[in-house]
Amino acid sequence: MSDLSYDPYDFAIHVDPHPVWRRMRDEAPLYRNDKHEFWALSRFDDVAAALSDWRTYSSARGTLLELIRNKIQFPPGIILFEDPPIHDLHRALLARLFTPRRIAELEPKVRAYCARSLDPLVGGDRFDFIADLGAQMPMRVIGMLLGIPDEDQEELRDSYDTGLSLEKKKGTDSLAPDPLPTERFAEYIAWRRKHPSDDLMTELINARFVDDGVERTLRDDELLGYIGLLAGAGNETTTRLIGWTGHALDLFPDERRLLAADPSLVPNAIEEILRYEAPSPVQARYVTSDVELYGTRVREGETVLLLNGAANRDEREFPDADRLDVRRRNVRHLSFGLGIHFCLGASLARLEGVIALEEVLKRWPDWEIDRAAADMAHTSSVRGWKTLPARI
């Protein structure tokens, strides 16, 4: 009998799931957990195919195991938790706001936010990739885009962190995330209706679209879904990416030295870091019809975890997959998903990741993570560091 065991709520596994994921790819490419009632796919080809097949692997009941199991109801506008046709309507509205031109225009502002966070630390001997940068710059960028007042941004970021944390829920009956801070967002919407500005919130309020043959604007419940999604996603995943950047380049100092010597490698390095450690490594799906995988029938109504973080280390797809190689070519990772749910903010996350690494390397081409003081955050939606101090 195999001793292979994967529990996404086990903190010991969560700290470093890659040994377990490697065994799953080799020994149980379709893995079953009876305790939490899910199947899991871990090989690159399997995860990529399932991410692309929204009809069989549905997001409409949520993309977290605990959301599907607890039958959580979602407000409209959270495109992560929708399937076509409503998904396509809501995604098209957001796509208008994340054009290549708009993202490119953000570069000087993102650099300015980095400088604001990093410059006061120059001359010191320590720097925390999360507290001093990862928890600051992404929050400022998405807050600026949405028009959230500066004085409220940290409070909202902290409320998301607390809501997603599994640590405070350990030992309780429910692992479902806490609800979004909708009351605060409703206040922002009401304010922006009276005081329009050049931000995404104002554009969403004024956006007109055709729904079932009738032109209309978004209802308040839809606006709340959109703004909550943007505020949370804009903070959480990029923060984790910045943390993994610091951590991975500490594990592979020769790769860091290559980047310091040749900054033109930084964009490719960010893609490789995204492959090496996916900020959001587990995606849950609800199975809408029976499907056969590896000679086993997965039944309609069951849950499948798509382990994109494991797929990114699949040796069948990536030679020497456990090594970070900033010169690796054609890095076709799954960290932003695939298919209709490919991350709409991927270009923004890439921009922020590239600028953050460039700005850190300008100031500190060498660092050493203080592992004794580092602390990992435990959530079921994103994986990364709560604090990640470095000696500089």
Short mmCIF file of C-alpha atoms in Angstrom, two decimals:
data_model
loop_
_atom_site.label_atom_id
_atom_site.label_comp_id
_atom_site.label_asym_id
_atom_site.label_seq_id
_atom_site.Cartn_x
_atom_site.Cartn_y
_atom_site.Cartn_z
CA MET A 1 0.00 0.00 0.00
CA SER A 2 1.42 3.40 -0.98
CA ASP A 3 2.29 5.93 1.70
CA LEU A 4 1.74 8.79 -0.75
CA SER A 5 -0.43 11.44 0.87
CA TYR A 6 -1.34 14.91 -0.34
CA ASP A 7 -3.45 17.17 1.89
CA PRO A 8 -3.67 20.80 0.69
CA TYR A 9 -4.46 21.90 4.25
CA ASP A 10 -1.37 20.27 5.78
CA PHE A 11 0.99 23.13 6.64
CA ALA A 12 4.05 20.85 6.61
CA ILE A 13 3.32 19.92 3.00
CA HIS A 14 2.38 23.49 2.12
CA VAL A 15 5.84 24.78 3.08
CA ASP A 16 7.38 22.61 0.34
CA PRO A 17 4.87 20.54 -1.65
CA HIS A 18 7.27 19.71 -4.49
CA PRO A 19 8.52 16.34 -3.18
CA VAL A 20 4.92 15.15 -2.77
CA TRP A 21 3.90 16.58 -6.14
CA ARG A 22 6.85 14.82 -7.80
CA ARG A 23 5.68 11.49 -6.40
CA MET A 24 2.14 12.22 -7.54
CA ARG A 25 3.34 12.89 -11.09
CA ASP A 26 5.28 9.63 -11.10
CA GLU A 27 3.12 7.31 -9.00
CA ALA A 28 -0.43 8.70 -9.05
CA PRO A 29 -1.03 11.15 -11.93
CA LEU A 30 -4.70 10.89 -10.96
CA TYR A 31 -4.59 11.10 -7.16
CA ARG A 32 -7.53 10.56 -4.81
CA ASN A 33 -7.99 12.09 -1.33
CA ASP A 34 -10.99 10.53 0.40
CA LYS A 35 -10.83 12.74 3.49
CA HIS A 36 -11.38 15.97 1.57
CA GLU A 37 -13.19 14.27 -1.33
CA PHE A 38 -11.15 15.39 -4.31
CA TRP A 39 -9.14 14.07 -7.20
CA ALA A 40 -5.92 15.78 -8.32
CA LEU A 41 -4.02 16.07 -11.60
CA SER A 42 -0.34 16.99 -11.47
CA ARG A 43 1.25 16.36 -14.88
CA PHE A 44 1.69 19.27 -17.28
CA ASP A 45 -0.30 17.85 -20.20
CA ASP A 46 -3.20 16.81 -17.96
CA VAL A 47 -3.42 20.13 -16.13
CA ALA A 48 -3.12 22.14 -19.35
CA ALA A 49 -5.87 20.11 -21.02
CA ALA A 50 -8.22 20.45 -18.03
CA LEU A 51 -7.62 24.20 -17.66
CA SER A 52 -8.62 24.57 -21.31
CA ASP A 53 -11.78 22.44 -20.99
CA TRP A 54 -14.16 24.72 -19.08
CA ARG A 55 -17.20 22.70 -20.10
CA THR A 56 -16.03 19.59 -18.24
CA TYR A 57 -14.00 21.32 -15.50
CA SER A 58 -16.25 24.16 -14.40
CA SER A 59 -15.31 27.24 -12.38
CA ALA A 60 -18.93 28.25 -11.75
CA ARG A 61 -18.93 26.80 -8.22
CA GLY A 62 -15.62 28.38 -7.28
CA THR A 63 -11.95 27.63 -7.85
CA LEU A 64 -11.08 26.71 -4.24
CA LEU A 65 -11.84 23.30 -2.77
CA GLU A 66 -13.53 24.79 0.28
CA LEU A 67 -15.78 27.01 -1.85
CA ILE A 68 -17.04 24.05 -3.87
CA ARG A 69 -17.52 21.86 -0.79
CA ASN A 70 -19.36 24.60 1.15
CA LYS A 71 -21.56 25.58 -1.84
CA ILE A 72 -20.71 29.26 -1.46
CA GLN A 73 -22.84 31.75 -3.40
CA PHE A 74 -20.91 34.40 -5.32
CA PRO A 75 -21.94 37.89 -6.37
CA PRO A 76 -21.94 38.44 -10.16
CA GLY A 77 -18.84 39.94 -11.70
CA ILE A 78 -16.24 37.58 -10.15
CA ILE A 79 -15.13 36.17 -13.49
CA LEU A 80 -12.88 33.57 -11.80
CA PHE A 81 -16.06 31.88 -10.57
CA GLU A 82 -18.07 32.07 -13.80
CA ASP A 83 -18.39 30.11 -17.02
CA PRO A 84 -19.72 31.28 -20.40
CA PRO A 85 -21.89 32.94 -21.44
CA ILE A 86 -21.96 35.29 -18.42
CA HIS A 87 -18.18 34.94 -17.98
CA ASP A 88 -17.55 36.21 -21.51
CA LEU A 89 -19.76 39.25 -20.98
CA HIS A 90 -18.11 40.21 -17.69
CA ARG A 91 -14.57 39.47 -18.89
CA ALA A 92 -15.02 41.61 -22.00
CA LEU A 93 -15.83 44.59 -19.81
CA LEU A 94 -12.66 44.14 -17.77
CA ALA A 95 -10.54 43.51 -20.86
CA ARG A 96 -11.31 47.07 -21.98
CA LEU A 97 -9.52 48.31 -18.88
CA PHE A 98 -6.32 46.25 -19.25
CA THR A 99 -5.19 47.20 -22.73
CA PRO A 100 -1.46 46.98 -23.62
CA ARG A 101 -1.32 50.76 -23.92
CA ARG A 102 -2.75 51.28 -20.45
CA ILE A 103 -0.37 48.76 -18.88
CA ALA A 104 2.66 50.29 -20.63
CA GLU A 105 1.69 53.72 -19.32
CA LEU A 106 1.96 52.42 -15.76
CA GLU A 107 5.71 51.76 -15.90
CA PRO A 108 6.92 55.12 -14.51
CA LYS A 109 4.34 54.99 -11.70
CA VAL A 110 5.32 51.43 -10.75
CA ARG A 111 8.99 52.45 -10.66
CA ALA A 112 8.13 55.42 -8.52
CA TYR A 113 6.28 53.21 -6.03
CA CYS A 114 9.31 50.88 -5.88
CA ALA A 115 11.67 53.79 -5.27
CA ARG A 116 9.36 55.11 -2.56
CA SER A 117 9.61 51.75 -0.79
CA LEU A 118 13.29 50.96 -1.38
CA ASP A 119 15.22 54.24 -1.27
CA PRO A 120 14.81 54.78 2.50
CA LEU A 121 16.48 51.38 3.08
CA VAL A 122 19.64 52.09 1.09
CA GLY A 123 22.63 52.11 3.44
CA GLY A 124 21.00 49.70 5.87
CA ASP A 125 21.83 46.03 6.34
CA ARG A 126 18.38 44.41 6.03
CA PHE A 127 15.45 44.44 3.64
CA ASP A 128 12.20 42.44 3.74
CA PHE A 129 10.96 41.39 0.30
CA ILE A 130 7.38 41.30 1.61
CA ALA A 131 7.04 43.96 4.30
CA ASP A 132 9.19 46.51 2.47
CA LEU A 133 8.15 45.87 -1.14
CA GLY A 134 5.76 43.00 -1.86
CA ALA A 135 3.12 44.27 0.56
CA GLN A 136 3.60 47.86 -0.58
CA MET A 137 4.05 48.35 -4.32
CA PRO A 138 1.24 46.07 -5.65
CA MET A 139 -1.17 47.57 -3.12
CA ARG A 140 -0.29 51.11 -4.26
CA VAL A 141 -0.62 50.20 -7.95
CA ILE A 142 -4.04 48.56 -7.73
CA GLY A 143 -5.23 51.20 -5.26
CA MET A 144 -4.20 53.92 -7.70
CA LEU A 145 -5.89 52.15 -10.61
CA LEU A 146 -9.15 51.68 -8.71
CA GLY A 147 -9.12 55.07 -7.06
CA ILE A 148 -9.00 53.71 -3.49
CA PRO A 149 -7.76 56.42 -1.10
CA ASP A 150 -4.15 55.99 0.07
CA GLU A 151 -5.17 55.95 3.71
CA ASP A 152 -7.48 52.94 3.14
CA GLN A 153 -5.19 50.75 1.05
CA GLU A 154 -3.27 49.05 3.85
CA GLU A 155 -6.45 48.26 5.78
CA LEU A 156 -8.01 46.63 2.72
CA ARG A 157 -4.85 44.66 1.96
CA ASP A 158 -4.73 43.37 5.52
CA SER A 159 -8.41 42.39 5.42
CA TYR A 160 -7.75 40.26 2.34
CA ASP A 161 -4.72 38.63 3.97
CA THR A 162 -6.75 37.80 7.06
CA GLY A 163 -9.72 36.54 5.07
CA LEU A 164 -7.60 34.11 3.06
CA SER A 165 -5.52 32.83 5.99
CA LEU A 166 -5.98 29.19 6.93
CA GLU A 167 -4.01 29.63 10.15
CA LYS A 168 -6.82 31.40 11.96
CA LYS A 169 -9.30 28.76 10.71
CA LYS A 170 -7.26 25.70 11.67
CA GLY A 171 -9.31 23.54 13.99
CA THR A 172 -12.62 25.10 12.97
CA ASP A 173 -15.38 23.46 10.96
CA SER A 174 -15.20 25.84 8.00
CA LEU A 175 -12.19 26.60 5.87
CA ALA A 176 -14.13 28.91 3.55
CA PRO A 177 -12.56 32.36 3.05
CA ASP A 178 -14.07 35.29 4.88
CA PRO A 179 -16.37 37.52 2.81
CA LEU A 180 -15.04 40.50 0.89
CA PRO A 181 -15.15 43.93 2.59
CA THR A 182 -18.18 44.89 0.49
CA GLU A 183 -19.42 47.67 2.76
CA ARG A 184 -16.25 49.66 2.20
CA PHE A 185 -16.36 49.07 -1.55
CA ALA A 186 -20.01 50.17 -1.62
CA GLU A 187 -18.94 53.46 -0.03
CA TYR A 188 -16.29 53.96 -2.72
CA ILE A 189 -18.82 53.29 -5.47
CA ALA A 190 -21.29 55.78 -4.02
CA TRP A 191 -18.53 58.40 -3.73
CA ARG A 192 -17.32 57.84 -7.29
CA ARG A 193 -20.84 58.16 -8.69
CA LYS A 194 -20.88 61.71 -7.31
CA HIS A 195 -17.18 62.43 -7.91
CA PRO A 196 -16.04 60.72 -11.13
CA SER A 197 -12.32 60.49 -11.77
CA ASP A 198 -9.76 58.96 -14.13
CA ASP A 199 -9.73 55.48 -12.58
CA LEU A 200 -11.05 51.99 -13.21
CA MET A 201 -13.88 52.35 -10.73
CA THR A 202 -15.31 55.33 -12.61
CA GLU A 203 -14.92 53.49 -15.92
CA LEU A 204 -16.74 50.45 -14.55
CA ILE A 205 -19.56 52.63 -13.21
CA ASN A 206 -19.99 54.28 -16.62
CA ALA A 207 -19.39 51.22 -18.80
CA ARG A 208 -22.28 50.43 -21.12
CA PHE A 209 -22.80 47.02 -22.68
CA VAL A 210 -25.50 44.90 -24.29
CA ASP A 211 -26.99 42.20 -22.09
CA ASP A 212 -29.62 39.93 -23.64
CA GLY A 213 -30.36 42.53 -26.30
CA VAL A 214 -30.67 45.45 -23.85
CA GLU A 215 -28.00 48.11 -23.32
CA ARG A 216 -27.30 48.81 -19.67
CA THR A 217 -24.67 49.64 -17.05
CA LEU A 218 -23.45 47.44 -14.23
CA ARG A 219 -25.63 46.96 -11.17
CA ASP A 220 -24.10 47.68 -7.78
CA ASP A 221 -23.79 43.97 -6.95
CA GLU A 222 -21.86 43.44 -10.18
CA LEU A 223 -19.65 46.43 -9.44
CA LEU A 224 -18.88 45.02 -6.00
CA GLY A 225 -17.84 41.71 -7.55
CA TYR A 226 -15.56 43.40 -10.08
CA ILE A 227 -13.89 45.74 -7.59
CA GLY A 228 -13.45 43.04 -4.96
CA LEU A 229 -11.85 40.75 -7.54
CA LEU A 230 -9.48 43.44 -8.82
CA ALA A 231 -8.48 44.61 -5.36
CA GLY A 232 -7.77 41.10 -4.09
CA ALA A 233 -6.06 39.69 -7.18
CA GLY A 234 -4.03 42.85 -7.69
CA ASN A 235 -2.61 42.56 -4.19
CA GLU A 236 -2.17 38.88 -3.44
CA THR A 237 -0.55 37.18 -6.42
CA THR A 238 1.98 39.91 -7.23
CA THR A 239 3.02 40.07 -3.58
CA ARG A 240 3.74 36.32 -3.69
CA LEU A 241 5.66 36.70 -6.97
CA ILE A 242 7.94 39.32 -5.43
CA GLY A 243 8.58 37.09 -2.43
CA TRP A 244 9.39 34.06 -4.58
CA THR A 245 11.73 36.23 -6.65
CA GLY A 246 13.80 37.06 -3.59
CA HIS A 247 13.69 33.48 -2.30
CA ALA A 248 14.49 31.71 -5.58
CA LEU A 249 17.41 33.98 -6.43
CA ASP A 250 18.82 33.35 -2.97
CA LEU A 251 18.65 29.59 -3.60
CA PHE A 252 20.40 30.09 -6.96
CA PRO A 253 22.91 32.90 -6.39
CA ASP A 254 24.71 32.23 -9.68
CA GLU A 255 21.48 33.06 -11.52
CA ARG A 256 21.18 36.26 -9.50
CA ARG A 257 24.71 37.22 -10.50
CA LEU A 258 23.81 36.69 -14.17
CA LEU A 259 20.91 39.11 -13.79
CA ALA A 260 23.02 41.70 -12.00
CA ALA A 261 25.54 41.53 -14.84
CA ASP A 262 22.92 41.51 -17.61
CA PRO A 263 19.59 43.13 -16.64
CA SER A 264 18.19 42.35 -20.11
CA LEU A 265 17.62 38.82 -18.76
CA VAL A 266 15.18 40.05 -16.09
CA PRO A 267 11.92 39.64 -18.10
CA ASN A 268 12.81 36.04 -18.95
CA ALA A 269 13.87 35.47 -15.33
CA ILE A 270 10.43 36.52 -14.11
CA GLU A 271 8.83 33.93 -16.41
CA GLU A 272 11.19 31.28 -15.05
CA ILE A 273 10.45 32.29 -11.44
CA LEU A 274 6.72 32.07 -12.20
CA ARG A 275 7.34 28.54 -13.47
CA TYR A 276 9.57 27.57 -10.56
CA GLU A 277 7.12 28.75 -7.87
CA ALA A 278 3.55 29.49 -8.96
CA PRO A 279 2.00 32.19 -6.74
CA SER A 280 -1.37 30.44 -7.13
CA PRO A 281 -0.44 26.75 -7.50
CA VAL A 282 -3.77 24.93 -7.03
CA GLN A 283 -7.00 25.42 -8.98
CA ALA A 284 -10.18 23.54 -8.07
CA ARG A 285 -12.82 22.58 -10.62
CA TYR A 286 -16.30 21.03 -10.44
CA VAL A 287 -16.75 18.13 -12.86
CA THR A 288 -19.90 18.60 -14.97
CA SER A 289 -19.96 15.17 -16.63
CA ASP A 290 -18.29 11.79 -16.16
CA VAL A 291 -14.72 11.72 -17.45
CA GLU A 292 -12.22 8.85 -17.64
CA LEU A 293 -8.66 9.54 -16.54
CA TYR A 294 -5.93 6.91 -16.26
CA GLY A 295 -8.50 4.12 -16.42
CA THR A 296 -10.61 5.59 -13.62
CA ARG A 297 -14.02 7.21 -14.01
CA VAL A 298 -14.35 10.58 -12.28
CA ARG A 299 -18.04 11.19 -11.74
CA GLU A 300 -20.17 14.22 -12.46
CA GLY A 301 -20.35 16.40 -9.34
CA GLU A 302 -16.90 15.49 -8.03
CA THR A 303 -14.05 17.94 -7.51
CA VAL A 304 -10.69 17.89 -9.27
CA LEU A 305 -7.68 19.92 -8.15
CA LEU A 306 -5.54 21.07 -11.06
CA LEU A 307 -2.03 21.42 -9.62
CA ASN A 308 -0.50 23.96 -11.96
CA GLY A 309 2.33 24.45 -9.46
CA ALA A 310 3.19 20.74 -9.84
CA ALA A 311 2.74 20.84 -13.62
CA ASN A 312 5.30 23.65 -13.83
CA ARG A 313 7.93 21.25 -12.42
CA ASP A 314 6.98 18.31 -14.65
CA GLU A 315 10.19 16.81 -16.03
CA ARG A 316 8.22 15.60 -19.06
CA GLU A 317 7.80 19.23 -20.10
CA PHE A 318 10.79 21.03 -18.55
CA PRO A 319 14.31 19.53 -18.58
CA ASP A 320 16.02 19.85 -15.19
CA ALA A 321 12.72 21.18 -13.88
CA ASP A 322 13.84 21.64 -10.26
CA ARG A 323 16.59 24.04 -11.31
CA LEU A 324 16.00 27.76 -11.75
CA ASP A 325 17.48 28.79 -15.11
CA VAL A 326 17.00 32.47 -15.95
CA ARG A 327 18.13 31.75 -19.53
CA ARG A 328 15.60 28.95 -20.04
CA ARG A 329 13.83 29.48 -23.37
CA ASN A 330 10.14 29.13 -24.25
CA VAL A 331 8.99 28.98 -20.63
CA ARG A 332 5.41 27.79 -21.16
CA HIS A 333 4.33 27.80 -17.55
CA LEU A 334 0.77 27.50 -16.24
CA SER A 335 1.01 30.03 -13.41
CA PHE A 336 -1.46 32.37 -15.14
CA GLY A 337 -3.77 29.54 -16.11
CA LEU A 338 -4.85 28.64 -19.64
CA GLY A 339 -7.93 29.01 -21.79
CA ILE A 340 -10.84 31.34 -21.03
CA HIS A 341 -9.69 31.90 -17.44
CA PHE A 342 -6.14 32.95 -18.34
CA CYS A 343 -5.27 35.69 -15.86
CA LEU A 344 -6.54 39.01 -17.16
CA GLY A 345 -3.94 40.85 -15.08
CA ALA A 346 -0.98 38.80 -16.31
CA SER A 347 0.60 41.71 -18.18
CA LEU A 348 0.34 43.93 -15.10
CA ALA A 349 1.80 41.23 -12.84
CA ARG A 350 4.67 40.72 -15.27
CA LEU A 351 5.35 44.46 -15.41
CA GLU A 352 5.38 44.75 -11.62
CA GLY A 353 7.56 41.66 -11.23
CA VAL A 354 10.11 42.88 -13.77
CA ILE A 355 10.31 46.39 -12.34
CA ALA A 356 10.54 45.12 -8.75
CA LEU A 357 13.48 42.86 -9.60
CA GLU A 358 15.23 45.54 -11.66
CA GLU A 359 14.91 48.08 -8.87
CA VAL A 360 16.12 45.66 -6.18
CA LEU A 361 19.15 44.64 -8.26
CA LYS A 362 20.05 48.29 -8.85
CA ARG A 363 20.37 48.80 -5.13
CA TRP A 364 21.44 45.37 -3.87
CA PRO A 365 22.93 42.95 -6.43
CA ASP A 366 23.57 40.49 -3.58
CA TRP A 367 21.39 39.37 -0.68
CA GLU A 368 21.01 36.47 1.71
CA ILE A 369 17.61 35.42 3.01
CA ASP A 370 17.39 35.18 6.80
CA ARG A 371 15.65 31.81 6.80
CA ALA A 372 15.27 31.68 10.57
CA ALA A 373 13.19 34.85 10.49
CA ALA A 374 11.20 34.08 7.31
CA ASP A 375 7.56 33.12 7.77
CA MET A 376 5.24 31.54 5.21
CA ALA A 377 1.58 32.51 4.86
CA HIS A 378 -0.84 29.58 4.73
CA THR A 379 -3.82 29.95 2.39
CA SER A 380 -5.49 27.63 -0.09
CA SER A 381 -5.57 30.18 -2.92
CA VAL A 382 -2.04 31.59 -3.04
CA ARG A 383 1.28 30.32 -1.74
CA GLY A 384 4.15 32.46 -0.58
CA TRP A 385 5.78 34.39 2.19
CA LYS A 386 4.30 36.48 4.98
CA THR A 387 7.74 37.88 5.84
CA LEU A 388 10.98 37.33 3.93
CA PRO A 389 13.85 39.33 5.44
CA ALA A 390 17.21 39.49 3.69
CA ARG A 391 20.67 40.60 4.71
CA ILE A 392 22.02 43.13 2.22
#
